[in-house]
Amino acid sequence: MLDSDGHGTWQLAPSANATIPQYPVIGDSCDGTWVPANLGAQKFFNFPDVKPGDSGEDTVSLHVGTNDAYACVDVAITKNDDVSSVQPELTAGDVANTDSIFDGELAQNLNFFAWVDNGAGTQGAIPGDNIWQAGEPPLFTNNIGPASDVLGGKSYTLANSQTGPLVASTTNYIGLAWCAGTLTTPTPGTIHCDGAGMGNIAQTDSMVASIAFRVVQSRNNSDFVCGNVAPQPGVTHSLRLENETIVADGPWTIINDGTHGYLAWTGDANEFNYTFSAQGLTPSTNYDLIYYADGWPGNNPGAFIGTFTTDGAGAIASTTANPNLNTDLPELPDGNFAVGAKIWLVRTSDYNNGTLATGPMTAWNPSQYLFEGNVYIHYDDTNHL
């Protein structure tokens, strides 16, 4: 299953009346199309049965309001699940399925290519025509790559202080092509998909990725750059923790009810220098902030970050600390290692029946916890070998 959050439209090449080989199917409804809106539950792609050689293209339109703006797109894989182990997968060299949702191979075998669909370089080309023209610049730094790379916790620049802003009251377009197999661009303006080398190792696997757009007005932001999703030394980074609805075999859904936490940290160092606060929790209750390393009970290796007590209103006052975690975030054998570290706030009574430094979880009451909102962090403990 290929399933990535976002929005877009389907368009075949000129004069085409068939798909190669199966997506999109002519006559099927297209739930990847809608009028301009703030993104929520919309999906770029939602395919239940992707086979080697399948391919497709999606076009995203970005509508700039009344102010010139800088824009970035942040992408992250939130699921790459093996789902189950069937004999063709095992014969192809796959290992037996685990309880992690990041033990699959689909993200490694789905290749993507993105470009700025501005109509440049080809006579008669139209911005947003869903066709990669020879003069339209690729978006990814390495042009083409598997989802595990090009969608794996990256930030891409659409417009910043170095390129110039997107102009007010204009519409801009991004084209996104995918291929289950080997994707190549043999000549400028040509995209080719070959599924022959994909094999059976991704059978039954499921992948989900999120796409988020960041837009800021360019006025009074003369030094704005998009940067990278991964932390850099000495730079403050942040994560919003949310209470969530558990979704089996998929990303959990954030509950927008005013209950949340805010974690800021200063990037890679020999200590995890952080500030944390929260609101909407159970009053007068002890909570622990932890690194939960998949799978259950989270001590693979996991780490204890800090402990707090809510006040009578259920809030945790802003607290600063600098523990030596003695581990990177994430750290092997974390089942989520390929994507990043999960940071949770859990009740102290549900954590640590063993060693405080690593847990593990001893009970499961998720309605009383805060989770990382499917945004996974990276931190390098510079004292940790």
Coordinates of C-alpha atoms in Angstrom, one line a residue:
M1 CA 0.0 0.0 0.0
L2 CA 1.3 3.4 -1.0
D3 CA -0.4 6.1 1.1
S4 CA 1.0 9.6 1.6
D5 CA -0.7 12.6 3.1
G6 CA -1.2 15.7 1.0
H7 CA -3.1 16.9 -2.1
G8 CA -2.9 16.8 -5.8
T9 CA -4.5 15.9 -9.2
W10 CA -4.0 13.1 -11.8
Q11 CA -3.2 13.9 -15.4
L12 CA -2.1 11.5 -18.1
A13 CA 0.4 12.4 -20.8
P14 CA -1.1 14.2 -23.9
S15 CA -3.4 11.9 -26.0
A16 CA -3.0 9.0 -23.6
N17 CA -6.0 6.9 -22.8
A18 CA -4.4 4.1 -20.7
T19 CA -2.4 3.8 -17.6
I20 CA 1.0 2.1 -17.2
P21 CA 0.4 -0.4 -15.9
Q22 CA -2.5 0.1 -13.5
Y23 CA -2.7 3.5 -11.7
P24 CA -4.7 5.6 -12.1
V25 CA -7.5 3.5 -13.6
I26 CA -9.5 5.4 -16.2
G27 CA -13.0 6.0 -14.8
D28 CA -12.2 5.5 -11.2
S29 CA -13.0 8.3 -8.7
C30 CA -10.0 10.4 -7.7
D31 CA -9.8 11.2 -4.0
G32 CA -6.5 13.1 -4.5
T33 CA -8.2 16.1 -6.0
W34 CA -9.9 19.1 -4.2
V35 CA -10.2 22.8 -4.3
P36 CA -7.5 24.9 -2.5
A37 CA -7.5 24.3 1.3
N38 CA -5.4 24.1 4.4
L39 CA -4.1 20.5 4.4
G40 CA -5.6 18.0 6.8
A41 CA -6.6 14.5 6.1
Q42 CA -6.2 14.8 2.3
K43 CA -4.0 12.2 0.5
F44 CA -1.7 12.6 -2.5
F45 CA -1.8 8.8 -3.1
N46 CA -3.8 6.1 -1.6
F47 CA -3.3 2.7 -3.3
P48 CA -4.2 -0.6 -1.7
D49 CA -2.3 -2.9 -4.0
V50 CA 0.9 -1.6 -5.6
K51 CA 2.8 -4.1 -7.8
P52 CA 6.2 -4.0 -9.4
G53 CA 6.2 -1.6 -12.4
D54 CA 3.2 0.4 -11.2
S55 CA 3.8 4.2 -11.5
G56 CA 2.0 7.5 -11.3
E57 CA 2.3 11.2 -11.1
D58 CA 0.7 13.8 -8.8
T59 CA 0.7 17.6 -9.1
V60 CA 0.4 19.9 -6.1
S61 CA -0.6 23.6 -6.6
L62 CA 0.5 26.1 -4.0
H63 CA -1.6 29.3 -3.9
V64 CA 0.2 32.4 -2.5
G65 CA -2.0 34.9 -0.7
T66 CA -1.5 38.7 -0.5
N67 CA 2.2 38.6 0.7
D68 CA 5.3 37.4 -1.1
A69 CA 6.3 34.2 0.8
Y70 CA 9.1 31.8 1.4
A71 CA 8.1 28.1 1.3
C72 CA 9.5 24.8 2.4
V73 CA 8.2 21.2 2.2
D74 CA 9.0 18.8 5.0
V75 CA 8.6 15.1 4.4
A76 CA 8.8 12.1 6.7
I77 CA 8.0 8.4 6.5
T78 CA 5.6 7.5 9.3
K79 CA 5.2 3.8 8.5
N80 CA 7.1 1.2 6.5
D81 CA 5.5 -2.0 7.8
D82 CA 6.2 -5.6 6.8
V83 CA 2.6 -6.4 7.8
S84 CA 3.1 -10.1 7.5
S85 CA 5.6 -12.7 6.2
V86 CA 4.6 -14.7 3.2
Q87 CA 6.8 -17.3 1.6
P88 CA 7.8 -15.3 -1.5
E89 CA 9.1 -12.6 0.8
L90 CA 11.1 -15.0 2.9
T91 CA 12.5 -16.7 -0.2
A92 CA 13.6 -13.3 -1.4
G93 CA 15.7 -12.8 1.7
D94 CA 13.2 -11.0 4.0
V95 CA 13.3 -11.8 7.8
A96 CA 10.1 -12.7 9.6
N97 CA 7.7 -9.9 10.5
T98 CA 8.2 -8.1 13.9
D99 CA 5.9 -5.9 15.9
S100 CA 7.6 -2.7 14.5
I101 CA 5.8 -0.6 11.9
F102 CA 9.2 0.1 10.4
D103 CA 10.4 -3.4 9.4
G104 CA 9.2 -3.3 5.8
E105 CA 11.0 -2.9 2.4
L106 CA 8.4 -1.0 0.4
A107 CA 9.9 2.4 1.1
Q108 CA 13.3 1.1 -0.2
N109 CA 11.6 -0.1 -3.4
L110 CA 9.4 2.9 -4.2
N111 CA 11.3 5.5 -6.1
F112 CA 10.3 9.1 -6.4
F113 CA 11.2 12.1 -8.6
A114 CA 9.9 15.6 -8.0
W115 CA 10.2 18.8 -10.0
V116 CA 9.1 22.5 -10.1
D117 CA 6.3 22.3 -12.7
N118 CA 6.7 25.9 -13.9
G119 CA 6.5 25.3 -17.6
A120 CA 10.1 26.4 -18.3
G121 CA 12.3 25.3 -21.1
T122 CA 9.8 23.9 -23.6
Q123 CA 7.8 25.8 -26.1
G124 CA 4.1 25.5 -25.4
A125 CA 4.5 24.1 -21.9
I126 CA 2.0 25.2 -19.3
P127 CA 2.8 25.6 -15.6
G128 CA 1.1 22.8 -13.7
D129 CA 0.6 20.6 -16.8
N130 CA 1.7 17.5 -14.9
I131 CA 4.5 16.8 -17.4
W132 CA 8.2 17.1 -16.6
Q133 CA 9.7 19.4 -19.2
A134 CA 13.4 19.5 -20.0
G135 CA 13.9 23.0 -18.5
E136 CA 12.0 22.4 -15.2
P137 CA 14.4 22.0 -12.2
P138 CA 14.3 18.8 -10.1
L139 CA 13.3 19.3 -6.4
F140 CA 15.3 16.5 -4.7
T141 CA 19.0 17.1 -4.2
N142 CA 19.9 13.7 -5.6
N143 CA 17.1 14.0 -8.3
I144 CA 15.8 10.4 -7.9
G145 CA 15.8 8.1 -4.9
P146 CA 13.8 5.6 -2.9
A147 CA 11.2 6.9 -0.5
S148 CA 13.4 5.7 2.4
D149 CA 15.9 8.4 1.3
V150 CA 14.1 11.3 -0.4
L151 CA 11.1 11.2 1.9
G152 CA 13.0 10.1 5.0
G153 CA 13.0 13.1 7.2
K154 CA 14.0 15.7 4.7
S155 CA 13.3 19.4 4.1
Y156 CA 13.3 20.8 0.6
T157 CA 13.4 24.5 -0.4
L158 CA 10.7 25.8 -2.7
A159 CA 11.6 29.5 -2.1
N160 CA 13.9 31.2 0.4
S161 CA 16.0 34.3 0.9
Q162 CA 18.6 33.0 -1.6
T163 CA 16.3 32.0 -4.4
G164 CA 13.7 34.8 -3.9
P165 CA 10.1 34.5 -2.6
L166 CA 7.0 33.1 -4.3
V167 CA 5.2 36.2 -5.6
A168 CA 1.9 37.2 -4.0
S169 CA -1.3 36.2 -5.7
T170 CA 0.3 33.6 -7.9
T171 CA -0.1 29.8 -8.2
N172 CA 3.0 27.5 -8.2
Y173 CA 3.2 23.8 -9.0
I174 CA 5.2 20.8 -7.9
G175 CA 5.2 17.5 -9.9
L176 CA 5.8 14.2 -8.1
A177 CA 6.3 11.0 -10.0
W178 CA 6.6 7.5 -8.4
C179 CA 7.6 4.1 -9.5
A180 CA 7.4 0.7 -7.9
G181 CA 10.9 -0.4 -9.1
T182 CA 13.6 1.5 -10.9
L183 CA 12.8 5.1 -11.9
T184 CA 15.0 6.8 -14.5
T185 CA 15.1 10.0 -16.5
P186 CA 17.0 8.8 -19.6
T187 CA 16.6 12.1 -21.5
P188 CA 15.5 15.5 -20.3
G189 CA 11.7 15.6 -20.0
T190 CA 11.4 11.7 -19.9
I191 CA 10.5 9.6 -16.9
H192 CA 10.7 5.8 -17.2
C193 CA 9.6 3.1 -14.7
D194 CA 11.0 -0.5 -14.7
G195 CA 9.6 -2.9 -12.1
A196 CA 11.7 -5.9 -13.3
G197 CA 14.2 -5.7 -10.4
M198 CA 11.8 -5.1 -7.5
G199 CA 11.1 -8.8 -6.8
N200 CA 9.0 -10.1 -4.0
I201 CA 10.7 -8.7 -0.9
A202 CA 8.1 -6.0 -0.4
Q203 CA 5.0 -8.3 -0.7
T204 CA 2.3 -7.4 1.9
D205 CA 4.3 -4.3 3.0
S206 CA 2.6 -0.9 3.7
M207 CA 4.1 2.5 3.6
V208 CA 2.8 5.9 4.8
A209 CA 4.5 9.2 4.5
S210 CA 3.6 12.7 5.6
I211 CA 4.1 16.0 3.7
A212 CA 3.9 19.3 5.4
F213 CA 4.4 22.8 3.8
R214 CA 5.9 25.7 5.8
V215 CA 5.2 29.1 4.5
V216 CA 6.3 32.5 6.0
Q217 CA 6.0 36.0 4.6
S218 CA 9.3 37.2 3.1
R219 CA 9.1 40.7 4.4
N220 CA 11.5 41.3 7.3
N221 CA 12.9 37.7 6.9
S222 CA 15.9 38.5 4.8
D223 CA 18.0 35.6 6.1
F224 CA 15.3 32.9 5.9
V225 CA 16.4 29.4 4.8
C226 CA 14.5 26.1 5.1
G227 CA 17.3 24.1 6.7
N228 CA 17.2 20.4 7.4
V229 CA 14.7 18.4 9.5
A230 CA 17.6 16.8 11.4
P231 CA 19.1 18.9 14.3
Q232 CA 22.3 20.9 13.9
P233 CA 24.7 21.5 16.8
G234 CA 24.0 24.6 18.9
V235 CA 20.6 25.3 17.2
T236 CA 17.4 25.1 19.1
H237 CA 14.9 22.5 17.8
S238 CA 11.4 21.8 19.0
L239 CA 8.8 19.1 19.1
R240 CA 5.1 19.3 20.0
L241 CA 3.7 16.3 21.9
E242 CA 0.1 15.5 21.5
N243 CA -2.6 13.2 23.0
E244 CA -3.6 10.8 20.2
T245 CA -6.1 8.2 19.1
I246 CA -4.5 4.8 18.6
V247 CA -4.8 3.5 15.0
A248 CA -3.9 -0.1 14.5
D249 CA -1.2 -0.7 11.9
G250 CA -0.9 3.0 11.0
P251 CA 0.0 6.5 12.2
W252 CA -2.0 7.6 15.2
T253 CA -4.4 10.5 14.9
I254 CA -3.8 13.7 16.9
I255 CA -6.7 14.9 19.2
N256 CA -7.0 18.7 18.8
D257 CA -8.3 19.4 22.3
G258 CA -5.7 21.8 23.9
T259 CA -3.8 19.0 25.7
H260 CA -0.2 19.0 24.5
G261 CA 3.4 19.4 25.5
Y262 CA 6.3 21.4 24.1
L263 CA 9.9 20.2 24.0
A264 CA 12.8 22.4 22.8
W265 CA 16.4 21.2 22.7
T266 CA 19.7 22.7 21.5
G267 CA 20.8 20.0 19.1
D268 CA 23.7 17.6 19.3
A269 CA 25.9 17.8 22.4
N270 CA 27.4 15.8 25.2
E271 CA 24.2 16.6 27.3
F272 CA 20.6 16.8 26.2
N273 CA 19.9 20.4 26.9
Y274 CA 16.1 20.8 26.9
T275 CA 13.1 22.8 28.1
F276 CA 9.7 21.2 28.5
S277 CA 6.2 22.3 29.4
A278 CA 2.7 20.8 29.0
Q279 CA -0.9 21.5 29.7
G280 CA -4.3 19.7 29.9
L281 CA -3.0 16.7 31.9
T282 CA -4.3 15.0 35.0
P283 CA -3.8 17.5 38.0
S284 CA -1.2 16.7 40.7
T285 CA 0.2 13.7 38.9
N286 CA 3.8 12.6 38.3
Y287 CA 4.9 12.2 34.6
D288 CA 8.1 11.0 32.9
L289 CA 9.5 12.2 29.6
I290 CA 11.1 9.2 27.8
Y291 CA 12.6 8.0 24.6
Y292 CA 10.5 5.0 23.7
A293 CA 12.5 2.6 21.5
D294 CA 10.3 0.1 19.6
G295 CA 9.1 -2.6 20.3
W296 CA 7.2 -3.0 23.6
P297 CA 8.1 -2.3 26.4
G298 CA 10.3 0.4 24.8
N299 CA 13.7 -0.4 26.3
N300 CA 15.4 -1.2 23.0
P301 CA 17.4 0.7 24.4
G302 CA 15.1 3.6 25.4
A303 CA 16.0 6.4 27.8
F304 CA 14.6 8.3 30.7
I305 CA 14.8 12.1 30.0
G306 CA 13.1 13.8 32.9
T307 CA 10.3 13.7 35.5
F308 CA 7.6 16.3 36.3
T309 CA 4.6 16.9 38.5
T310 CA 1.5 18.7 37.2
D311 CA -0.1 21.5 39.2
G312 CA -3.7 21.7 40.2
A313 CA -4.7 22.7 36.7
G314 CA -2.9 19.8 35.0
A315 CA 0.0 21.9 33.7
I316 CA 3.7 21.3 33.8
A317 CA 5.6 24.6 34.3
S318 CA 8.4 25.3 31.9
T319 CA 11.4 23.2 33.1
T320 CA 15.0 23.2 31.9
A321 CA 17.5 20.4 32.4
N322 CA 20.6 18.9 30.8
P323 CA 20.8 15.2 31.5
N324 CA 23.5 13.0 30.0
L325 CA 21.4 10.4 28.2
N326 CA 24.4 8.2 27.3
T327 CA 22.6 7.3 24.1
D328 CA 21.8 8.7 20.7
L329 CA 18.2 9.3 19.6
P330 CA 17.5 6.9 18.0
E331 CA 19.9 4.1 18.9
L332 CA 20.0 0.5 17.6
P333 CA 18.2 -1.9 18.1
D334 CA 15.3 0.5 18.1
G335 CA 12.7 -0.8 15.6
N336 CA 12.1 2.8 14.6
F337 CA 15.8 3.5 14.0
A338 CA 15.5 4.1 10.3
V339 CA 13.1 7.0 10.9
G340 CA 13.9 8.6 14.2
A341 CA 13.3 8.5 18.0
K342 CA 9.8 8.5 19.6
I343 CA 9.5 10.9 22.5
W344 CA 6.6 10.2 24.9
L345 CA 5.3 11.7 28.1
V346 CA 3.9 8.9 30.3
R347 CA 2.7 8.5 33.8
T348 CA 5.5 7.7 36.2
S349 CA 3.4 4.9 37.7
D350 CA 3.4 3.2 34.2
Y351 CA 7.1 3.4 33.7
N352 CA 10.2 1.8 35.2
N353 CA 9.8 -1.5 36.8
G354 CA 13.5 -2.0 36.1
T355 CA 16.3 0.6 35.5
L356 CA 15.3 4.3 35.5
A357 CA 17.7 5.0 32.7
T358 CA 15.9 2.7 30.2
G359 CA 12.5 1.8 31.7
P360 CA 10.7 -0.2 30.6
M361 CA 7.0 0.6 30.3
T362 CA 5.0 -1.5 32.8
A363 CA 1.4 -0.5 31.9
W364 CA -0.4 0.9 29.0
N365 CA -2.9 3.8 29.5
P366 CA -2.4 5.8 26.3
S367 CA -5.4 8.2 26.9
Q368 CA -3.3 9.7 29.7
Y369 CA 0.0 10.1 27.7
L370 CA 1.4 12.6 25.2
F371 CA 3.1 11.3 22.0
E372 CA 5.4 12.7 19.4
G373 CA 2.7 13.3 16.8
N374 CA 4.4 11.1 14.2
V375 CA 7.4 13.5 14.1
Y376 CA 10.6 11.6 15.0
I377 CA 13.7 13.4 16.3
H378 CA 17.4 12.8 15.9
Y379 CA 20.0 13.7 18.5
D380 CA 23.7 12.8 18.6
D381 CA 25.1 12.3 22.1
T382 CA 28.7 13.4 21.4
N383 CA 30.0 11.6 24.4
H384 CA 28.4 8.3 23.4
L385 CA 30.4 5.9 21.2

